[in-house]
XYZ file of N, CA and C in Angstrom:
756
model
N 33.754 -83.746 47.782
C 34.888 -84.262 48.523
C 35.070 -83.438 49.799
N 35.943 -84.208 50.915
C 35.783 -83.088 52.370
C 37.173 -82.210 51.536
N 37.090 -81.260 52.557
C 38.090 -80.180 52.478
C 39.108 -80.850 53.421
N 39.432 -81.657 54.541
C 40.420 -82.270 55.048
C 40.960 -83.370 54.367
N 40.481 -83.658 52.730
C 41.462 -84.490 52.211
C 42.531 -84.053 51.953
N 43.700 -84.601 52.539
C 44.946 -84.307 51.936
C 45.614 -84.998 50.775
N 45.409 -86.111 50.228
C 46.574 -87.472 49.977
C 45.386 -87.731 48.931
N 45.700 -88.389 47.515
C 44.876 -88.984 46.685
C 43.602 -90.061 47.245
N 44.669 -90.775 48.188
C 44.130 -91.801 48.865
C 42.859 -91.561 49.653
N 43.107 -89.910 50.500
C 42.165 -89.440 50.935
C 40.721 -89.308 50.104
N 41.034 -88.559 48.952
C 39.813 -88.269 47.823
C 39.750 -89.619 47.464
N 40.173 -90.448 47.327
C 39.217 -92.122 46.991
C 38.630 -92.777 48.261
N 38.910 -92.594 49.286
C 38.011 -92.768 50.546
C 36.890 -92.131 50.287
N 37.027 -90.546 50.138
C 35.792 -90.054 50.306
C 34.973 -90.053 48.933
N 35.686 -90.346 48.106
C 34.215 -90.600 47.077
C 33.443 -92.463 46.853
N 34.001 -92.991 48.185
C 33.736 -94.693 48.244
C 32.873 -94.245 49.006
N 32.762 -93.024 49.776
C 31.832 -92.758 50.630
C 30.636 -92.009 50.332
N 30.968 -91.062 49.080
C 30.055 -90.686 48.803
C 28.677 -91.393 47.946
N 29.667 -92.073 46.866
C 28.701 -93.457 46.057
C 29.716 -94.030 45.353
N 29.832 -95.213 45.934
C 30.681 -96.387 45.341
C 29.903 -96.707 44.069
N 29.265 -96.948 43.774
C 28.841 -97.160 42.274
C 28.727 -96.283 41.071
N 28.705 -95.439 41.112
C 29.004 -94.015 40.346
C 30.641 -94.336 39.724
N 30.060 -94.161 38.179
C 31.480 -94.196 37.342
C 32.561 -93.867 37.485
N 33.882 -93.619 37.825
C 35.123 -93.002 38.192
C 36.243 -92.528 36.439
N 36.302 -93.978 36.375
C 37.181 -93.953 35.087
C 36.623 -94.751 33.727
N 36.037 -93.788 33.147
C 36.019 -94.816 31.891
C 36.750 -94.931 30.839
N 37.920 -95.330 30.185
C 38.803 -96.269 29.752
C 38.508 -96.138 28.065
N 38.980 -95.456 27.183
C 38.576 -95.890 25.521
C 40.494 -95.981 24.878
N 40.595 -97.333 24.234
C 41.934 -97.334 23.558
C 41.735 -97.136 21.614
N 41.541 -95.828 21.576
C 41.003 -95.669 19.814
C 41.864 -96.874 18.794
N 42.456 -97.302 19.249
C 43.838 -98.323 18.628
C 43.306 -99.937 18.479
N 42.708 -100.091 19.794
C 41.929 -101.713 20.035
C 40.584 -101.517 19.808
N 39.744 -100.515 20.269
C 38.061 -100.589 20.417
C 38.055 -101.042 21.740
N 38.806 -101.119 22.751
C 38.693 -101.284 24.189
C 37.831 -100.542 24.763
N 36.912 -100.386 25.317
C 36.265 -99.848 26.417
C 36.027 -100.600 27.559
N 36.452 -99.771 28.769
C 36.461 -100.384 30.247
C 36.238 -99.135 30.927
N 34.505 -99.600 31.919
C 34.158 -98.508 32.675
C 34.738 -99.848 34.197
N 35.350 -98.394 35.248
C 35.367 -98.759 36.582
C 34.614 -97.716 37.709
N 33.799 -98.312 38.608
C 32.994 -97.776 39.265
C 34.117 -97.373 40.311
N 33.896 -96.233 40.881
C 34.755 -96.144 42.131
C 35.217 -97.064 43.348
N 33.557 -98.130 43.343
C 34.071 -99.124 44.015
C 35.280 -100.351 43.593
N 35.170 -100.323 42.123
C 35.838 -101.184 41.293
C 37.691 -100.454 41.498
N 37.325 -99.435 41.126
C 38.785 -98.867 40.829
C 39.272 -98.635 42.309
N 38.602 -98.810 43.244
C 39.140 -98.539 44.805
C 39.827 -100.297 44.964
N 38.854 -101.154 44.536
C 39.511 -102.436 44.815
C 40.833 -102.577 43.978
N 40.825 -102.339 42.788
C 42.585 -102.121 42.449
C 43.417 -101.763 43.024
N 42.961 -100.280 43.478
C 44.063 -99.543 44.467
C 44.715 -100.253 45.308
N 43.837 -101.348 45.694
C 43.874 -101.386 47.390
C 44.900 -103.084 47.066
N 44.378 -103.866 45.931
C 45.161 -104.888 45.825
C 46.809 -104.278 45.333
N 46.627 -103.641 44.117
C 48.201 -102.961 43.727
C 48.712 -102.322 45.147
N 48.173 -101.339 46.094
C 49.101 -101.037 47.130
C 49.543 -102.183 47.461
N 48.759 -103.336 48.626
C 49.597 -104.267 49.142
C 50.597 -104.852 48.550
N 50.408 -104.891 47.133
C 51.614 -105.464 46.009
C 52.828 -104.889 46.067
N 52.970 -103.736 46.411
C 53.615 -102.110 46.964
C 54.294 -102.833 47.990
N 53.176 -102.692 48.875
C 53.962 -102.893 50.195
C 54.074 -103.529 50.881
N 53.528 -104.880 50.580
C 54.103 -106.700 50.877
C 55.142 -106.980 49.813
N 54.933 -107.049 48.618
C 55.225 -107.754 47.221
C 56.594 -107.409 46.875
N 56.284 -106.114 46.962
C 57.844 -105.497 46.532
C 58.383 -105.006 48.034
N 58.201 -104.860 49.103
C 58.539 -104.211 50.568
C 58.678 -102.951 50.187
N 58.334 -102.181 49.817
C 58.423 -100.492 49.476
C 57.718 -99.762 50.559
N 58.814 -98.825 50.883
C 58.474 -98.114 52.517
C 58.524 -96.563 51.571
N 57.993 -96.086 52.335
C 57.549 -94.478 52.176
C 58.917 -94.406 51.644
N 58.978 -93.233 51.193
C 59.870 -91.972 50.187
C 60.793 -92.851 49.151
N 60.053 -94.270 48.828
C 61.053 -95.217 47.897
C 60.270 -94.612 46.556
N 60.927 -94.442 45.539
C 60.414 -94.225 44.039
C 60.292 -94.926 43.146
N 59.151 -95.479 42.757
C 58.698 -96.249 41.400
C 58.570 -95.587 40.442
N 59.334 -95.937 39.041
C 59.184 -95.090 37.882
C 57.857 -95.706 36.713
N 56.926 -95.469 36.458
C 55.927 -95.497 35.758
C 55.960 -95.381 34.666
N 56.853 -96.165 33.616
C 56.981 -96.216 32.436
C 55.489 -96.526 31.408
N 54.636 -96.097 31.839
C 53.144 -95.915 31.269
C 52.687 -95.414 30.462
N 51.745 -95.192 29.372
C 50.825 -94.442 29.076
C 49.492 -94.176 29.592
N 49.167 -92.880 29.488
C 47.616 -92.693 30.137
C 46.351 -94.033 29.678
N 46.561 -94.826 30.596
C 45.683 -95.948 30.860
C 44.866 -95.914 31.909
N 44.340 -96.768 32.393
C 43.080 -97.071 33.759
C 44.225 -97.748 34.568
N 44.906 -98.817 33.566
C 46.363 -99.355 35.543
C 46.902 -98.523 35.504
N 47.026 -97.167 35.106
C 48.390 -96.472 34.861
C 47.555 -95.512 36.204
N 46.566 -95.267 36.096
C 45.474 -93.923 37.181
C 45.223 -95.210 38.384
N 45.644 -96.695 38.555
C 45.986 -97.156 39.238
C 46.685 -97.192 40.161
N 47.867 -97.315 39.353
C 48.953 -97.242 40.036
C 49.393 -95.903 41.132
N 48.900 -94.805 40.091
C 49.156 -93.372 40.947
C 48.606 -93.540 42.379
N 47.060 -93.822 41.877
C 46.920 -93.780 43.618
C 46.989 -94.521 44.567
N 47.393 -96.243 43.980
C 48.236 -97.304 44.811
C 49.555 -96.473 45.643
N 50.148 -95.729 44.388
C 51.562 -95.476 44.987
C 51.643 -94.535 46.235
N 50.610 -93.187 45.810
C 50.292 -92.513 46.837
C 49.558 -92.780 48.504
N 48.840 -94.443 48.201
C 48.279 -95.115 49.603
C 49.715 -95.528 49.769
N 50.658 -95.990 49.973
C 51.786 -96.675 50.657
C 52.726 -95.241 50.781
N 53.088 -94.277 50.175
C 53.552 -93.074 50.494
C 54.694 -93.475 49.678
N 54.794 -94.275 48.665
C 55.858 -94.159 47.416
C 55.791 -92.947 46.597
N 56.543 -92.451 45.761
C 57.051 -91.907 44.950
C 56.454 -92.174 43.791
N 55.444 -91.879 43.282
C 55.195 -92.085 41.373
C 55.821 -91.173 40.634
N 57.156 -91.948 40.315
C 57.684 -90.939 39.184
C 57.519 -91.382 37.247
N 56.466 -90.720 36.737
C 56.047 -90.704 35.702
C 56.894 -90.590 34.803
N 57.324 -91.480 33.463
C 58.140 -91.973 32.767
C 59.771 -91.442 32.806
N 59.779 -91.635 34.979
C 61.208 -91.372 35.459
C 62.163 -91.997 35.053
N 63.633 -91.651 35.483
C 64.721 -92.520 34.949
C 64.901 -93.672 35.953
N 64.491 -95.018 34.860
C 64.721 -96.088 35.752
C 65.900 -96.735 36.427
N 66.820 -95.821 36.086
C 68.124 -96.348 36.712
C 68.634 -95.454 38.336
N 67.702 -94.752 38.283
C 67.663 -94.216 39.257
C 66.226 -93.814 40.656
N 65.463 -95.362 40.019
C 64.461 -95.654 40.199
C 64.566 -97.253 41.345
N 63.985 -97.063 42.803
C 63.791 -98.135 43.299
C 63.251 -99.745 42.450
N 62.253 -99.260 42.137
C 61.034 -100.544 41.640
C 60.299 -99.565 39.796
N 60.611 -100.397 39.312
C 59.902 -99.668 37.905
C 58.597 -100.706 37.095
N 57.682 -100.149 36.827
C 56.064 -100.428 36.435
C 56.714 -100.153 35.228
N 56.463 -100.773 33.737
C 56.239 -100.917 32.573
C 55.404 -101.068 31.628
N 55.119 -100.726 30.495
C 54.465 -101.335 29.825
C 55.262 -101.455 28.390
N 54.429 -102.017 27.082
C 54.706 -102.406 26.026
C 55.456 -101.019 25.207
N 56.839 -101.282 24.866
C 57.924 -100.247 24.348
C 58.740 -99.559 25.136
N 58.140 -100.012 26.408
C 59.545 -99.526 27.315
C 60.063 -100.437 28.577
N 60.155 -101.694 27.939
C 60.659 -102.904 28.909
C 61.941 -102.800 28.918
N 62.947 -102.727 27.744
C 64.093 -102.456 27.801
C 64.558 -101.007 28.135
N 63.984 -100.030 28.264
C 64.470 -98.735 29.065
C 64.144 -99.659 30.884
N 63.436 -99.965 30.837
C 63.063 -100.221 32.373
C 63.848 -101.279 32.930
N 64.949 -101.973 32.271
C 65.671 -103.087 32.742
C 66.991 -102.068 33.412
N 67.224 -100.622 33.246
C 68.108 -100.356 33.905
C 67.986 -100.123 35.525
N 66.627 -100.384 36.168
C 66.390 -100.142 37.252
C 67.004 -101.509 38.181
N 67.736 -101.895 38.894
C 68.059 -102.616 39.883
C 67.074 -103.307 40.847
N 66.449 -102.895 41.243
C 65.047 -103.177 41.849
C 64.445 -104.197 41.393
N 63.301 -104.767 41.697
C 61.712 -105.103 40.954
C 61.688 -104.747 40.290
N 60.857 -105.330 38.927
C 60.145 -104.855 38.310
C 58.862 -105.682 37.697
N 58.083 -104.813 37.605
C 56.444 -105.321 36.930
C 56.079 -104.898 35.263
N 55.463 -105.625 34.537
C 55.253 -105.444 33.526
C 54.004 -105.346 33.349
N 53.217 -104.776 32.415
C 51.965 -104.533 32.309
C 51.258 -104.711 31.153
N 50.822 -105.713 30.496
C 50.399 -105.798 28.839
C 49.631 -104.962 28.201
N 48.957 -104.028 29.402
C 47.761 -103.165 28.789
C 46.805 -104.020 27.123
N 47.091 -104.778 27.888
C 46.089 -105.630 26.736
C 44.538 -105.451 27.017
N 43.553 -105.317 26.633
C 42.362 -105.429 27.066
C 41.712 -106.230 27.988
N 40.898 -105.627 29.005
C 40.896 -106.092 30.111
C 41.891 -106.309 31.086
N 43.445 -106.308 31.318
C 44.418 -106.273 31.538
C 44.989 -107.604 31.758
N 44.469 -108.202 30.253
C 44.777 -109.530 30.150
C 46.534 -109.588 30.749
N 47.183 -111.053 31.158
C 48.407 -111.768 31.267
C 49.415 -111.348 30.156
N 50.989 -111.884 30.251
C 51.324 -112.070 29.082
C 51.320 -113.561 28.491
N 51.402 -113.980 27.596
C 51.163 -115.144 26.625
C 52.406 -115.621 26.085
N 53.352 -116.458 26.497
C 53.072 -117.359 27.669
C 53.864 -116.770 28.575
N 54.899 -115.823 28.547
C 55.260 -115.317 29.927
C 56.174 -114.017 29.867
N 55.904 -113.035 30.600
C 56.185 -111.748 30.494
C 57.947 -111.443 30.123
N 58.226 -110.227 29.732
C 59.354 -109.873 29.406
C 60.463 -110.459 30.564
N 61.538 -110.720 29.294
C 62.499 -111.227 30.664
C 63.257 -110.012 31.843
N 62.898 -110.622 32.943
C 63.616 -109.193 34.035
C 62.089 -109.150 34.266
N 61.289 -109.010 34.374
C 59.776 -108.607 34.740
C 59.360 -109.519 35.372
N 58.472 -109.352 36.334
C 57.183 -109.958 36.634
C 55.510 -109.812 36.444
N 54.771 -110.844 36.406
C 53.284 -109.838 35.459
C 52.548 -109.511 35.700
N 52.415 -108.525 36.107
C 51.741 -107.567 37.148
C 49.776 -108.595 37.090
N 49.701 -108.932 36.116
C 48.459 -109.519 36.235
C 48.111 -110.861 36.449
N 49.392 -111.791 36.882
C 49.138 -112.753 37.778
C 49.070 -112.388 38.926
N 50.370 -111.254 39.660
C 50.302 -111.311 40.567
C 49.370 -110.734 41.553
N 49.019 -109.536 40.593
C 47.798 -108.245 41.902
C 46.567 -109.368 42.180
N 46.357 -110.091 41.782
C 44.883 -110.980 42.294
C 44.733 -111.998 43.263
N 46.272 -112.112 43.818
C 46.920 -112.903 44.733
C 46.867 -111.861 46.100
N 46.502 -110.502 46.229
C 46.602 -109.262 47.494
C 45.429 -109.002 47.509
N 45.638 -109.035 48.840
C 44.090 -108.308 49.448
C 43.317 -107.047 49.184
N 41.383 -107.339 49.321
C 41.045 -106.330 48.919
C 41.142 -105.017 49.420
N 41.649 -104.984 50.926
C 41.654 -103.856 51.502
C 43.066 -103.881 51.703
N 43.245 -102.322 52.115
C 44.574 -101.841 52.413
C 44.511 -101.101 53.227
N 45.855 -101.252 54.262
C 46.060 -100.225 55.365
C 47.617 -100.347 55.329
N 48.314 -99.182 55.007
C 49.163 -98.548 55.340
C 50.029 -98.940 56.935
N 51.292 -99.388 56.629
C 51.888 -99.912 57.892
C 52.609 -98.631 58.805
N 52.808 -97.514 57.888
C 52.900 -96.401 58.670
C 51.887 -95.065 58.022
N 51.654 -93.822 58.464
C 50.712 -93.266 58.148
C 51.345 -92.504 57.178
N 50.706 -92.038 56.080
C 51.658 -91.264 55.050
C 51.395 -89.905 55.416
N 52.540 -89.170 55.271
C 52.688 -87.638 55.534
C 52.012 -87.129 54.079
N 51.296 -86.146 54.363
C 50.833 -85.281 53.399
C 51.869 -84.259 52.712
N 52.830 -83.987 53.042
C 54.098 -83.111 53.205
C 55.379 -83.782 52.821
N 54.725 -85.334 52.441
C 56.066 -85.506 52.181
C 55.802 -86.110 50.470
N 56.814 -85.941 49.709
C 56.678 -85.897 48.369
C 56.084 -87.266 47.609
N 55.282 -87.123 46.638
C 53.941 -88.245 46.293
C 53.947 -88.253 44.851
N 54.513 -87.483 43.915
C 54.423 -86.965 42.352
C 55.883 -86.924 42.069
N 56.456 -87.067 41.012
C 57.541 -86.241 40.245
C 56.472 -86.803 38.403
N 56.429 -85.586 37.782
C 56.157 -85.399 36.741
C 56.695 -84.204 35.797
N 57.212 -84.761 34.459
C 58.227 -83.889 34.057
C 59.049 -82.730 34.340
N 59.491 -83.324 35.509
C 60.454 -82.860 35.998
C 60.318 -82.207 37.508
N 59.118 -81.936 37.726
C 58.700 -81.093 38.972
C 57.914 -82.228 39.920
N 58.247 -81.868 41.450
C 57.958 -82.812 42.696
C 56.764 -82.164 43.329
N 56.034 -82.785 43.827
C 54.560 -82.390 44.031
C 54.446 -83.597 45.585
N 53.951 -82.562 46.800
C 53.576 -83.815 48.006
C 52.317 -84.017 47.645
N 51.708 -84.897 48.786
C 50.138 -85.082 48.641
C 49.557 -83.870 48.382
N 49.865 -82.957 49.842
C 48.645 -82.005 49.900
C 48.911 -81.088 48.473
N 49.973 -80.666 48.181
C 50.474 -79.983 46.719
C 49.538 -80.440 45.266
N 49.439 -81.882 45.605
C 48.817 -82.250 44.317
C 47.403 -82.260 43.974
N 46.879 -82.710 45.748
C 45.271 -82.698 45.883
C 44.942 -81.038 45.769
N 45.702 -79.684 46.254
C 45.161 -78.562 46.536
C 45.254 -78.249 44.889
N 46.719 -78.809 43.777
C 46.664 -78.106 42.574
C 45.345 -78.712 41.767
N 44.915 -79.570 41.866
C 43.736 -80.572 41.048
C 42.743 -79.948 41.730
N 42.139 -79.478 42.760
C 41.232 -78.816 43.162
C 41.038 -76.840 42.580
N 42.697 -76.688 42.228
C 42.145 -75.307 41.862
C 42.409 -75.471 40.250
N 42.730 -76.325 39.655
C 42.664 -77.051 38.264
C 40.934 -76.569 37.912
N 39.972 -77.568 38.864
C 39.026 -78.446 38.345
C 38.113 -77.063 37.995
N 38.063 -76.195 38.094
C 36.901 -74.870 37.392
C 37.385 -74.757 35.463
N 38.389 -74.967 35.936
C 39.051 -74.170 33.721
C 38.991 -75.318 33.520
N 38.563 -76.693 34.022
C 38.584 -77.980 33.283
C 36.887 -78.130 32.874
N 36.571 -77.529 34.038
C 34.754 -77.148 33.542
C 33.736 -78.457 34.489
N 35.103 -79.138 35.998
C 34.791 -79.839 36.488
C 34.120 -78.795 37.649
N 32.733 -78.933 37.719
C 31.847 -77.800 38.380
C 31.293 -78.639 39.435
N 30.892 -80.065 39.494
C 30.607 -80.622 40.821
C 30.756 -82.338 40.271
N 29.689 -82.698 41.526
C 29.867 -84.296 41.448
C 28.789 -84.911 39.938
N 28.586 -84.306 39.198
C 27.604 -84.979 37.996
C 28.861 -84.428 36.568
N 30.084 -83.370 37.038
C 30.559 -83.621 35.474
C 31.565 -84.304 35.656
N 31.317 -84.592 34.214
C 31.775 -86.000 33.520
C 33.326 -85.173 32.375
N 33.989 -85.423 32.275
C 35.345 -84.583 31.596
C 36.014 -85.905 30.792
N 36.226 -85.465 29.567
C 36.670 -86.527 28.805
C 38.040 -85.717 28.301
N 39.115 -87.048 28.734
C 40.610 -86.111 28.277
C 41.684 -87.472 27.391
N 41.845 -86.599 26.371
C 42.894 -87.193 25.174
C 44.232 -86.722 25.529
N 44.676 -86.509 26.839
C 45.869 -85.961 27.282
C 46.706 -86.742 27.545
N 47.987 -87.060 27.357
C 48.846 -88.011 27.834
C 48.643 -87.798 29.549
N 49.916 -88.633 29.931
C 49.912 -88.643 31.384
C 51.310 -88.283 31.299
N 51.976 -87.846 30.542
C 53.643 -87.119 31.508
C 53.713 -85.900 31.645
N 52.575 -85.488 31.547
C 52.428 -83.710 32.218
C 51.468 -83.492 33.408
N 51.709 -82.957 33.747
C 50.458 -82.367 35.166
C 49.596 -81.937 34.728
N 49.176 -81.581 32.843
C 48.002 -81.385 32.726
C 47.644 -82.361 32.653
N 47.866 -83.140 32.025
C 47.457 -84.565 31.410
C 46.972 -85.275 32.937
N 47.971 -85.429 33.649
C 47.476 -86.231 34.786
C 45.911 -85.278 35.813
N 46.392 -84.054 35.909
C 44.969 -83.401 36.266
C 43.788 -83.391 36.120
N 44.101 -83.292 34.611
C 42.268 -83.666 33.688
C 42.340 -84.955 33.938
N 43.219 -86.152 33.589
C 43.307 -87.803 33.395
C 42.656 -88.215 34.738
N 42.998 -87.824 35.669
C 42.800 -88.745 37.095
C 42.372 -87.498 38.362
N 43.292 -86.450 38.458
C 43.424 -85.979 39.954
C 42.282 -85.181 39.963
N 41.968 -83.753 39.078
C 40.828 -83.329 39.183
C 39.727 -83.810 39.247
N 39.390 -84.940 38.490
C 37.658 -85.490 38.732
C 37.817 -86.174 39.765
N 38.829 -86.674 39.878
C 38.774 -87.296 41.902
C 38.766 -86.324 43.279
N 39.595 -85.357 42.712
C 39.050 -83.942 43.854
C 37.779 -83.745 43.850
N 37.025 -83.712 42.850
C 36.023 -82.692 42.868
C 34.320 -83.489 42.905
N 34.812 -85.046 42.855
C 33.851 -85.980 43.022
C 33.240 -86.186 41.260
N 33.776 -85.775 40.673
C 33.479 -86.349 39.306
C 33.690 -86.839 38.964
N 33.958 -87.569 36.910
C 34.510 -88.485 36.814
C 34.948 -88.432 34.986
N 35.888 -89.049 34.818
C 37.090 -89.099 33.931
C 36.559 -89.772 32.703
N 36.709 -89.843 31.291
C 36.745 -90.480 29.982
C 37.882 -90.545 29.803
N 38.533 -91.449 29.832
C 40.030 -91.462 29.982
C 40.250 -91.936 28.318
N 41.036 -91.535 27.214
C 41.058 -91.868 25.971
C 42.577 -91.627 25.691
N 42.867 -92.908 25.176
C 43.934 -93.279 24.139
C 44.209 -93.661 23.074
N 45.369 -92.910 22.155
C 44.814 -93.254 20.953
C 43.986 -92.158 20.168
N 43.224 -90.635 20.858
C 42.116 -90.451 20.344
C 42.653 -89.885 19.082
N 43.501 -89.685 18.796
C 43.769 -89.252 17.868
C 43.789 -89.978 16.013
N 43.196 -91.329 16.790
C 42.443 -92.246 15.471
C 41.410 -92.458 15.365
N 40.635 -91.745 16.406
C 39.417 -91.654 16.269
C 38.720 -90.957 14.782
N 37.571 -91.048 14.840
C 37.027 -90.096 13.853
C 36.030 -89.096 14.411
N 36.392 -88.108 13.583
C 35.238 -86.898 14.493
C 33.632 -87.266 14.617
N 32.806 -88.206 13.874
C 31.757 -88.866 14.474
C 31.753 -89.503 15.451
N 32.901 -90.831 15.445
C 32.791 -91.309 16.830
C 33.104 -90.544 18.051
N 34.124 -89.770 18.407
C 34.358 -89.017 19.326
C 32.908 -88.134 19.379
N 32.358 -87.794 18.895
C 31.071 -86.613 18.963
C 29.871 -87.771 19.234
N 29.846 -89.061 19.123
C 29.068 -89.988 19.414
C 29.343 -90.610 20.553
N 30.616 -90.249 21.121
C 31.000 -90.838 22.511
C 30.834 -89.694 23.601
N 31.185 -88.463 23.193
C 30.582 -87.470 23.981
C 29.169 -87.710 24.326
N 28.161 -87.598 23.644
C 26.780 -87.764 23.746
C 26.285 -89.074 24.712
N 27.054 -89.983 24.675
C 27.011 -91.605 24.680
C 27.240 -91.078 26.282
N 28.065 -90.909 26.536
C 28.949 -90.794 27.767
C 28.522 -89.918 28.838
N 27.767 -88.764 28.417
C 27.485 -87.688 28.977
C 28.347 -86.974 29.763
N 29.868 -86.339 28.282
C 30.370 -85.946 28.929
C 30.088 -83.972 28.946
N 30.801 -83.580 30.390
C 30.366 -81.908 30.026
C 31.112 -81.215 29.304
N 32.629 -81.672 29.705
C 33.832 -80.798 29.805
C 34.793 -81.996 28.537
N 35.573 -81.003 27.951
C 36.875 -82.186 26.981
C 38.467 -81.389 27.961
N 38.954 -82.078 27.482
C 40.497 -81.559 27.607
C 41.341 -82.307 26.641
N 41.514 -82.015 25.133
C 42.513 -82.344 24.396
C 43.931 -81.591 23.964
């Protein structure tokens, strides 16, 4: 990755640049048997449709806060760096009542109806199927609508690196704060260059969780086993998915 990335957004530019086809996030739900690999080029085209969704769909202008009622998923490492291209606020399972626009998923639709704003729902169903026949009431479904926005994105004003991009349990993080902490993260994660591969059973409402989950292997040009659920795994399969996967590094 260059050393003048500041902004998440920055480190997904430069690893579209380095090799768009090279794995980014691969996706295991121990609960369904889901597996979903996204190539950097793949997971850059999300970004880029969820931002405009951002910032046509919902009109969300810099320093507005979306609360991310998520679990560590692949839309959930979406959304982060959608939110961070438009210069929103990802506040990770923030209080939605004190939340512009709130992202949901399954068990926390009714915490997320206290937000005033928008809101999107997310089935995290496999593949990121629709809802059947139509999403929670107060919601809209996030997977009719992102396929309706364009593949590219540009930012209608330029996002400050300096200006705040994270709140995660409890602590505020700007761009450059988050890209410089995931860069001095990525050595004790055992992320050593662009070939390791780090597989993490970490939630996402901590800064570790999100470090190992998404920000470090995107600093450092590597790439993520993103796992949920692992904790129903069995110690063969997990030791058969390591091998499978070629991963270097764990973080559970």
């Amino acid at each position: 990755m260059n050393a003048t990335d500041r902004t998440p957004a920055d480190l997904l530019r430069s690893a579209l640049a380095a090799d768009p086809a090279r794995p980014l996030v691969t996706f295991y739900d121990d609960a369904t048997g889901e597996r979903v690999e996204l190539s950097v080029a793949t997971f850059a085209n999300w970004v880029a449709k969820t931002a405009n969704l951002i910032q046509d769909g919902l009109s969300a202008e810099p320093g507005d806060r979306v609360a991310l009622l998520l679990p560590a998923h692949w839309q959930t490492a979406v959304w982060l760096v959608a939110c961070s291209s438009v210069g929103v606020v990802a506040d990770v399972a923030g209080d939605p009542a004190r939340a512009d626009f709130v992202v949901a998923g399954p068990g926390r639709f009714e915490a997320g109806l206290a937000c005033r704003g928008e809101r999107y729902a997310l089935s995290l169903a496999p593949l990121g199927r629709r809802f059947v026949p139509a999403p929670p009431e107060g919601y809209a479904d996030y997977a009719v609508e992102v396929p309706t926005h364009g593949d590219r994105f540009a930012p209608y004003a330029p996002v400050d690196p300096e200006e705040p991009a994270l709140i995660v349990a409890g602590a505020e993080f700007t761009s450059a704060e988050l890209v410089d902490r995931a860069r001095a993260d990525a050595p004790a994660l055992g992320l050593l260059g662009p070939d390791s591969r780090l597989l993490s059973g970490l939630p996402y409402d901590t800064w570790e969780g999100l470090s190992a989950g998404l920000y470090a292997p995107l600093a450092t040009g590597g790439s993520v086993v993103l796992c949920r659920n692992l904790d129903q795994a069995p110690q063969e399969t997990l030791t058969r998915r390591i091998d499978s996967e070629r991963v270097t590094a764990t973080a559970r």
